[in-house]
Short mmCIF file of N, CA and C in Angstrom, two decimals:
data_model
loop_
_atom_site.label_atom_id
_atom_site.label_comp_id
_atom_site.label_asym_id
_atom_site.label_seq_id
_atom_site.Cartn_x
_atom_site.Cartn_y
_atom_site.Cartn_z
N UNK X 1 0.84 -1.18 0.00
CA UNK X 1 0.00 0.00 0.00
C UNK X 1 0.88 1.24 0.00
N UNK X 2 0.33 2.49 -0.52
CA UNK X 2 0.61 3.59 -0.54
C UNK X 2 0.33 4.32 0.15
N UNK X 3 0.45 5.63 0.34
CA UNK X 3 -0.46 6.48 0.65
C UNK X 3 -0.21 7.81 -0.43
N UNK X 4 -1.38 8.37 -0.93
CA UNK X 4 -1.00 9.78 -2.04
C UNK X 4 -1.90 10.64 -1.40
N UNK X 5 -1.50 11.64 -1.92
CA UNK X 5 -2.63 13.41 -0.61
C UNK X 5 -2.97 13.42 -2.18
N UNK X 6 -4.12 13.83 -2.27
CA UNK X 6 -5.03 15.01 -3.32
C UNK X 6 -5.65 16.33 -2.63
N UNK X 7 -5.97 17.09 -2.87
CA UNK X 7 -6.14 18.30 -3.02
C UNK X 7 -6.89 19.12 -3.77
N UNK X 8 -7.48 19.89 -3.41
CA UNK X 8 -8.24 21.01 -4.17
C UNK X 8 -7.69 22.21 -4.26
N UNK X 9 -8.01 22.41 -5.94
CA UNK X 9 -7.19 23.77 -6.11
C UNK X 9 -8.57 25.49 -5.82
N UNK X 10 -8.22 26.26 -4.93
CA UNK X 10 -8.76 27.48 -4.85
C UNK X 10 -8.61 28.26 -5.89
N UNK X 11 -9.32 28.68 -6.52
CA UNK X 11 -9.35 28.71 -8.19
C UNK X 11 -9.36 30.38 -8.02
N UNK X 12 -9.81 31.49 -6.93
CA UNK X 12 -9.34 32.67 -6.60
C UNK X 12 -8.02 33.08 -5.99
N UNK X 13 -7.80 32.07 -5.51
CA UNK X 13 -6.09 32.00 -4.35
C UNK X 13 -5.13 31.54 -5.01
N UNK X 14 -5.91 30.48 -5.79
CA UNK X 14 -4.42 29.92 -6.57
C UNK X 14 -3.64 29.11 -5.54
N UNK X 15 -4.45 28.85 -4.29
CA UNK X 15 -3.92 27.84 -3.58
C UNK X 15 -4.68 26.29 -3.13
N UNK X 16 -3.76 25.70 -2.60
CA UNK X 16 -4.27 24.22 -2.18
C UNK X 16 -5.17 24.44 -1.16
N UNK X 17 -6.40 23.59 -1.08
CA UNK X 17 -7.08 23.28 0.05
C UNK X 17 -7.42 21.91 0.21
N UNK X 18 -7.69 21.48 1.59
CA UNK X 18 -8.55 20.26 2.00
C UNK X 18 -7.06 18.56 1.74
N UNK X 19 -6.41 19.10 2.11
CA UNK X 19 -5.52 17.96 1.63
C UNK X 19 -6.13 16.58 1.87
N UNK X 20 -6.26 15.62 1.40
CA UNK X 20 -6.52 14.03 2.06
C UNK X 20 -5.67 13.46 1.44
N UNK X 21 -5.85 12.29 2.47
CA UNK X 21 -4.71 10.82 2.35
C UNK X 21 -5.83 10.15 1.02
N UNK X 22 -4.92 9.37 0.42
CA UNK X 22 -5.43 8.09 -0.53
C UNK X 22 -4.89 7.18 -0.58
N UNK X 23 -5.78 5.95 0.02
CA UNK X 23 -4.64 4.65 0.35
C UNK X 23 -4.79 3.76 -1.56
N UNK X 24 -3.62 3.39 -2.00
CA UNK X 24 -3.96 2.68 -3.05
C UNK X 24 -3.01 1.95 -3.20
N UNK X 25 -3.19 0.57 -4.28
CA UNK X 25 -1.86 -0.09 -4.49
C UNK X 25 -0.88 0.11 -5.52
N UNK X 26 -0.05 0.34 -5.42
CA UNK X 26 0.76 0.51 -6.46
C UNK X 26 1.24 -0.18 -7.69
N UNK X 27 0.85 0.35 -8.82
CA UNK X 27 1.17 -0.24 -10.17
C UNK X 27 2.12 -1.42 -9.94
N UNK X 28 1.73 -2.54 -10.99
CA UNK X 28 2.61 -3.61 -11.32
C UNK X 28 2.39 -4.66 -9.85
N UNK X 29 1.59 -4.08 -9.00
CA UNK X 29 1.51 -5.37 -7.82
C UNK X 29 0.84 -6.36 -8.45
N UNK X 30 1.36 -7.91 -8.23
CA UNK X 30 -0.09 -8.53 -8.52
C UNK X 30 -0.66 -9.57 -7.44
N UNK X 31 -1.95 -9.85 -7.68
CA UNK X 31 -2.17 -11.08 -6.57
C UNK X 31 -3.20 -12.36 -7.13
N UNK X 32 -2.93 -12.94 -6.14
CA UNK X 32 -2.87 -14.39 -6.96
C UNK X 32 -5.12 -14.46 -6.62
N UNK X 33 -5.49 -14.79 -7.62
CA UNK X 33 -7.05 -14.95 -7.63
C UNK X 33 -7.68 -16.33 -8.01
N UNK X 34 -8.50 -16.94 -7.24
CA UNK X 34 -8.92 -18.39 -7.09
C UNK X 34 -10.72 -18.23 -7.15
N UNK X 35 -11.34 -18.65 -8.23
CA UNK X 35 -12.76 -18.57 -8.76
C UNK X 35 -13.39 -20.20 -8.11
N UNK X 36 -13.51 -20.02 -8.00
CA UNK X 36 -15.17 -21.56 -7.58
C UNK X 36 -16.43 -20.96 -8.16
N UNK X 37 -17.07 -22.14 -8.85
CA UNK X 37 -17.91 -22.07 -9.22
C UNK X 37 -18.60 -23.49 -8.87
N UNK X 38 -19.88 -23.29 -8.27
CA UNK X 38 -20.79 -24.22 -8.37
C UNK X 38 -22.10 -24.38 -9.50
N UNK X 39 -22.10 -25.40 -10.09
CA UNK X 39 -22.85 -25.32 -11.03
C UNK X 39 -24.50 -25.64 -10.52
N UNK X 40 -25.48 -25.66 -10.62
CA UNK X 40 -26.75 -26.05 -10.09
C UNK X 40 -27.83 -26.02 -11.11
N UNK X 41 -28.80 -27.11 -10.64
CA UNK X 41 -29.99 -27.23 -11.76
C UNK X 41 -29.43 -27.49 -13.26
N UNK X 42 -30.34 -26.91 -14.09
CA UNK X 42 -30.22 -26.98 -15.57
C UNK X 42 -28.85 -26.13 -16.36
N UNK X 43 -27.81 -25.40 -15.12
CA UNK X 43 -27.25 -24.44 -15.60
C UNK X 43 -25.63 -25.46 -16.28
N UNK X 44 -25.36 -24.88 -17.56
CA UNK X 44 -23.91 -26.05 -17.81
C UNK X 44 -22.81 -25.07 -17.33
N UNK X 45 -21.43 -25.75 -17.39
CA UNK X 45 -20.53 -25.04 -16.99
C UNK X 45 -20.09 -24.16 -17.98
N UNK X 46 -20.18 -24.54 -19.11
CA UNK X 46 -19.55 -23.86 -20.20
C UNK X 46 -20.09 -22.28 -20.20
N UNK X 47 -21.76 -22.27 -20.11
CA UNK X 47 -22.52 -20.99 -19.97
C UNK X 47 -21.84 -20.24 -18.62
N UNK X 48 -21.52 -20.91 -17.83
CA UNK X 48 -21.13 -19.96 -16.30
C UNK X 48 -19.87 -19.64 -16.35
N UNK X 49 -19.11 -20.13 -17.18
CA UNK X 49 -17.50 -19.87 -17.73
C UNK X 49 -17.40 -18.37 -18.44
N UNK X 50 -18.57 -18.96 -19.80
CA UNK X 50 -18.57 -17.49 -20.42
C UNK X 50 -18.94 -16.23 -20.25
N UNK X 51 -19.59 -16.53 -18.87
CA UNK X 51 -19.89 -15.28 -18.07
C UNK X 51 -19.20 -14.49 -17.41
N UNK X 52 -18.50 -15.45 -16.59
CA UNK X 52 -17.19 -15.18 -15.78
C UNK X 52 -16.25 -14.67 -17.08
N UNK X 53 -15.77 -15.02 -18.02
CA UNK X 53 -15.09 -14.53 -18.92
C UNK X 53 -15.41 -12.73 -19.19
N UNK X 54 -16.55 -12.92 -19.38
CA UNK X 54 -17.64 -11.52 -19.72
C UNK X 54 -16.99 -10.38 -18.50
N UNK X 55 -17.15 -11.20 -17.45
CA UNK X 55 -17.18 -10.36 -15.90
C UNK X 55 -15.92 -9.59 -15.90
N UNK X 56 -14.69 -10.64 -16.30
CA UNK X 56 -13.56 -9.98 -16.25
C UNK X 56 -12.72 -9.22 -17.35
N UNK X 57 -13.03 -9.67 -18.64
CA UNK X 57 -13.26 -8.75 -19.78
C UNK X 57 -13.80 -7.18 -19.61
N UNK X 58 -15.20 -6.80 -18.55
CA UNK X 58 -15.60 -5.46 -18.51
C UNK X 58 -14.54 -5.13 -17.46
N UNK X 59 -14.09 -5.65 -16.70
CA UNK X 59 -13.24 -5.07 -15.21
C UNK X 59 -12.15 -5.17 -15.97
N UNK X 60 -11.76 -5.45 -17.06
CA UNK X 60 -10.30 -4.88 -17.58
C UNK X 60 -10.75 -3.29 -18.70
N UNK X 61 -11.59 -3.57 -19.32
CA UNK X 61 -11.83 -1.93 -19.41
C UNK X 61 -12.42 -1.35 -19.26
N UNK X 62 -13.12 -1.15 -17.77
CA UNK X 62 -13.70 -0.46 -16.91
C UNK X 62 -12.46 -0.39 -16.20
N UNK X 63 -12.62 -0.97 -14.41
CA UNK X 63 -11.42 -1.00 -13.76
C UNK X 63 -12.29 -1.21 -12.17
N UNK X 64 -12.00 -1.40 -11.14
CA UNK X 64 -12.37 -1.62 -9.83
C UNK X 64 -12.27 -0.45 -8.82
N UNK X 65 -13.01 0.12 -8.08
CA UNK X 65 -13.04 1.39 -7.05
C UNK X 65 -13.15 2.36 -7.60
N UNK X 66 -12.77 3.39 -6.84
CA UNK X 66 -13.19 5.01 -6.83
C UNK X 66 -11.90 5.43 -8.13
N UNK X 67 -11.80 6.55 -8.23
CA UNK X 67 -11.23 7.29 -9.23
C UNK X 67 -10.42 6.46 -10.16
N UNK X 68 -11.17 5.55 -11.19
CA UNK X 68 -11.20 4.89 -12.37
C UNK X 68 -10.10 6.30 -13.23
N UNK X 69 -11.17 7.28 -13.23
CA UNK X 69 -11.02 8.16 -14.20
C UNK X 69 -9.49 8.41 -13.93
N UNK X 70 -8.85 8.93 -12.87
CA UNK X 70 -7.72 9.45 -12.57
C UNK X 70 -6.57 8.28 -13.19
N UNK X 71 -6.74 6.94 -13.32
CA UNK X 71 -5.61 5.67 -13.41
C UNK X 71 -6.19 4.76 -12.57
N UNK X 72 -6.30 4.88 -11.70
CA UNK X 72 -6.77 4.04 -10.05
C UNK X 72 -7.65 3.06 -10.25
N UNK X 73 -7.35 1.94 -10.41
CA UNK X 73 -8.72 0.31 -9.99
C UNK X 73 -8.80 -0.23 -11.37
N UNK X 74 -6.83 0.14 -11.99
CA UNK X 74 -6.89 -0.46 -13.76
C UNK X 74 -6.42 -2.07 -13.62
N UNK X 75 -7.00 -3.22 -14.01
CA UNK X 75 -7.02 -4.25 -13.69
C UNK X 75 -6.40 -5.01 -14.64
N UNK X 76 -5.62 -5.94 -14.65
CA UNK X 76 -4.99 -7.02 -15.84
C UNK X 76 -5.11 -8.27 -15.20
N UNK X 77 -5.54 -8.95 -16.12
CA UNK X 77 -5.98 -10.46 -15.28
C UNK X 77 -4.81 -11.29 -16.33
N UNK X 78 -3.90 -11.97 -16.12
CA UNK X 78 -2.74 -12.88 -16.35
C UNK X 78 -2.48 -14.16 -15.92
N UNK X 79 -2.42 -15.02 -17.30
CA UNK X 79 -1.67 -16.41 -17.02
C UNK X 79 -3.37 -16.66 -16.23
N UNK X 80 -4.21 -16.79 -17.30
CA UNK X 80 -5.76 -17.54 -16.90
C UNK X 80 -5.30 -18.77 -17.17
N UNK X 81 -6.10 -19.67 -16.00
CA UNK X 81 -6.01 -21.09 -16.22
C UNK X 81 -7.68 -21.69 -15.63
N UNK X 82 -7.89 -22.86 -16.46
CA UNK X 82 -8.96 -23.00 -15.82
C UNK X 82 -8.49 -25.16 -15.78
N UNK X 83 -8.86 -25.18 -13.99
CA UNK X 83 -7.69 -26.50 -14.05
C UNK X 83 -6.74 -26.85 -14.60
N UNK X 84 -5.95 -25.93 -13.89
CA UNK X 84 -4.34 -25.86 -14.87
C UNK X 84 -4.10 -25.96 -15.90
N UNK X 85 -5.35 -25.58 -16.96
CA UNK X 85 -5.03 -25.56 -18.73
C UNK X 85 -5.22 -23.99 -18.51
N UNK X 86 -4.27 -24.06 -19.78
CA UNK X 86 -4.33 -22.17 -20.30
C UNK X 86 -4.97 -21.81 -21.15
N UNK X 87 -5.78 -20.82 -20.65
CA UNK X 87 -6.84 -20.39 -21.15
C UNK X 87 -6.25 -18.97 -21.76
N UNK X 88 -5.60 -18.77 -22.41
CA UNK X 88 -4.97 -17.59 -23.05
C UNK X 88 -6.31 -16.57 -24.15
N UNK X 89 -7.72 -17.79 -24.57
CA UNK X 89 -8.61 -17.59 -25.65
C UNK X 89 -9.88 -16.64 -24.17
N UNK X 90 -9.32 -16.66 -23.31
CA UNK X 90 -11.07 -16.12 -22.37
C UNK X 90 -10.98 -14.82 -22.66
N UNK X 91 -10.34 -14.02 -23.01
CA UNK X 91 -11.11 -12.89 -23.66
C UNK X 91 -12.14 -12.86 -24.82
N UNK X 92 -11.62 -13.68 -25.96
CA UNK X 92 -12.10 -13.77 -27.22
C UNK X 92 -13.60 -14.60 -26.67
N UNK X 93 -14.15 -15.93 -25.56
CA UNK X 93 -15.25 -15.81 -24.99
C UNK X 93 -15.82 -15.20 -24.32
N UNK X 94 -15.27 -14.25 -23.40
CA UNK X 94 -16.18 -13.30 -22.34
C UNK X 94 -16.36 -12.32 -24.21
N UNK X 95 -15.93 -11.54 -24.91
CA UNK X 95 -16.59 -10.77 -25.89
C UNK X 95 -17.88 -11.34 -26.59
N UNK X 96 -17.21 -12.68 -27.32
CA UNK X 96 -18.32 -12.92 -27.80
C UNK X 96 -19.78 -13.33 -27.13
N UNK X 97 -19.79 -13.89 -25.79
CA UNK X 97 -21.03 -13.84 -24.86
C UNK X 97 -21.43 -12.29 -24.51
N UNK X 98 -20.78 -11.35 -24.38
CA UNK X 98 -21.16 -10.00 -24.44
C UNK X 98 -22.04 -9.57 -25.72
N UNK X 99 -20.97 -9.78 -26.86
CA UNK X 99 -21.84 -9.66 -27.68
C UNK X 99 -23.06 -10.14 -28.20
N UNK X 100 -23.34 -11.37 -27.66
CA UNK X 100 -24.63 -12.05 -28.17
C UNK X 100 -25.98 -11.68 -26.86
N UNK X 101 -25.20 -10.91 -25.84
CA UNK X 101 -26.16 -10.68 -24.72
C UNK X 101 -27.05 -9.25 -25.25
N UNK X 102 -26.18 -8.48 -25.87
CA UNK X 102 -26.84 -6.91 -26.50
C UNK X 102 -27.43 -6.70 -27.61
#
C-alpha cells in the first residue's frame, strides 16, 4: 500500500485546500485470484464460464473502485487457467457472450 494526498485547487487563491490521504496499491503489484464455481440445476458449466469470462473482460476496461477516471482500480488479469489448462482464448469468450447478450 501507498499512501497519495489530493487536493483542491482554490481557483481565486491559486492555492491548495482540503488535503486528504489516498490509500492505493501501487502499479505492477499482482495477486494471486482463485474462482469456484458451483454449477446447479439446468445451468452447464460452459454458460457460467462465459460469463465469468464476460465479468472480467468489462473489469479490464472499466477497472475496480473510486477514481477509475484518474488511473486508479486499472485491472490485468494474467496467465488464466482453468484447471491448470491455459486459457490464453477467455477474452475472445467473455466478448463474444457480451456480444450475443446486447
Amino acid at each position: 500500500m501507498e499512501e497519495k494526498y489530493e487536493n483542491t485547487i482554490h481557483r481565486l487563491k491559486g492555492t491548495a485546500e482540503h488535503p486528504r490521504p489516498l490509500e492505493r496499491v501501487p502499479a505492477g503489484v499482482e495477486f494471486d485470484l482463485s474462482i469456484s464455481v458451483k454449477v446447479m440445476g439446468d445451468e452447464t458449466p460452459a454458460d457460467n464460464l462465459a460469463w465469468i469470462w464476460t465479468g472480467m473482460n468489462l473489469i479490464e476496461l472499466d477497472g475496480l473502485g473510486g477514481s477509475i477516471s484518474r488511473g486508479s482500480g486499472q485491472v490485468e488479469f494474467c496467465d488464466v487457467k482453468l484447471d491448470n489448462n491455459d486459457m490464453s482464448n477467455w477474452r475472445k469468450i467473455g466478448q463474444q457472450k457480451l456480444e450475443k447478450a446486447s
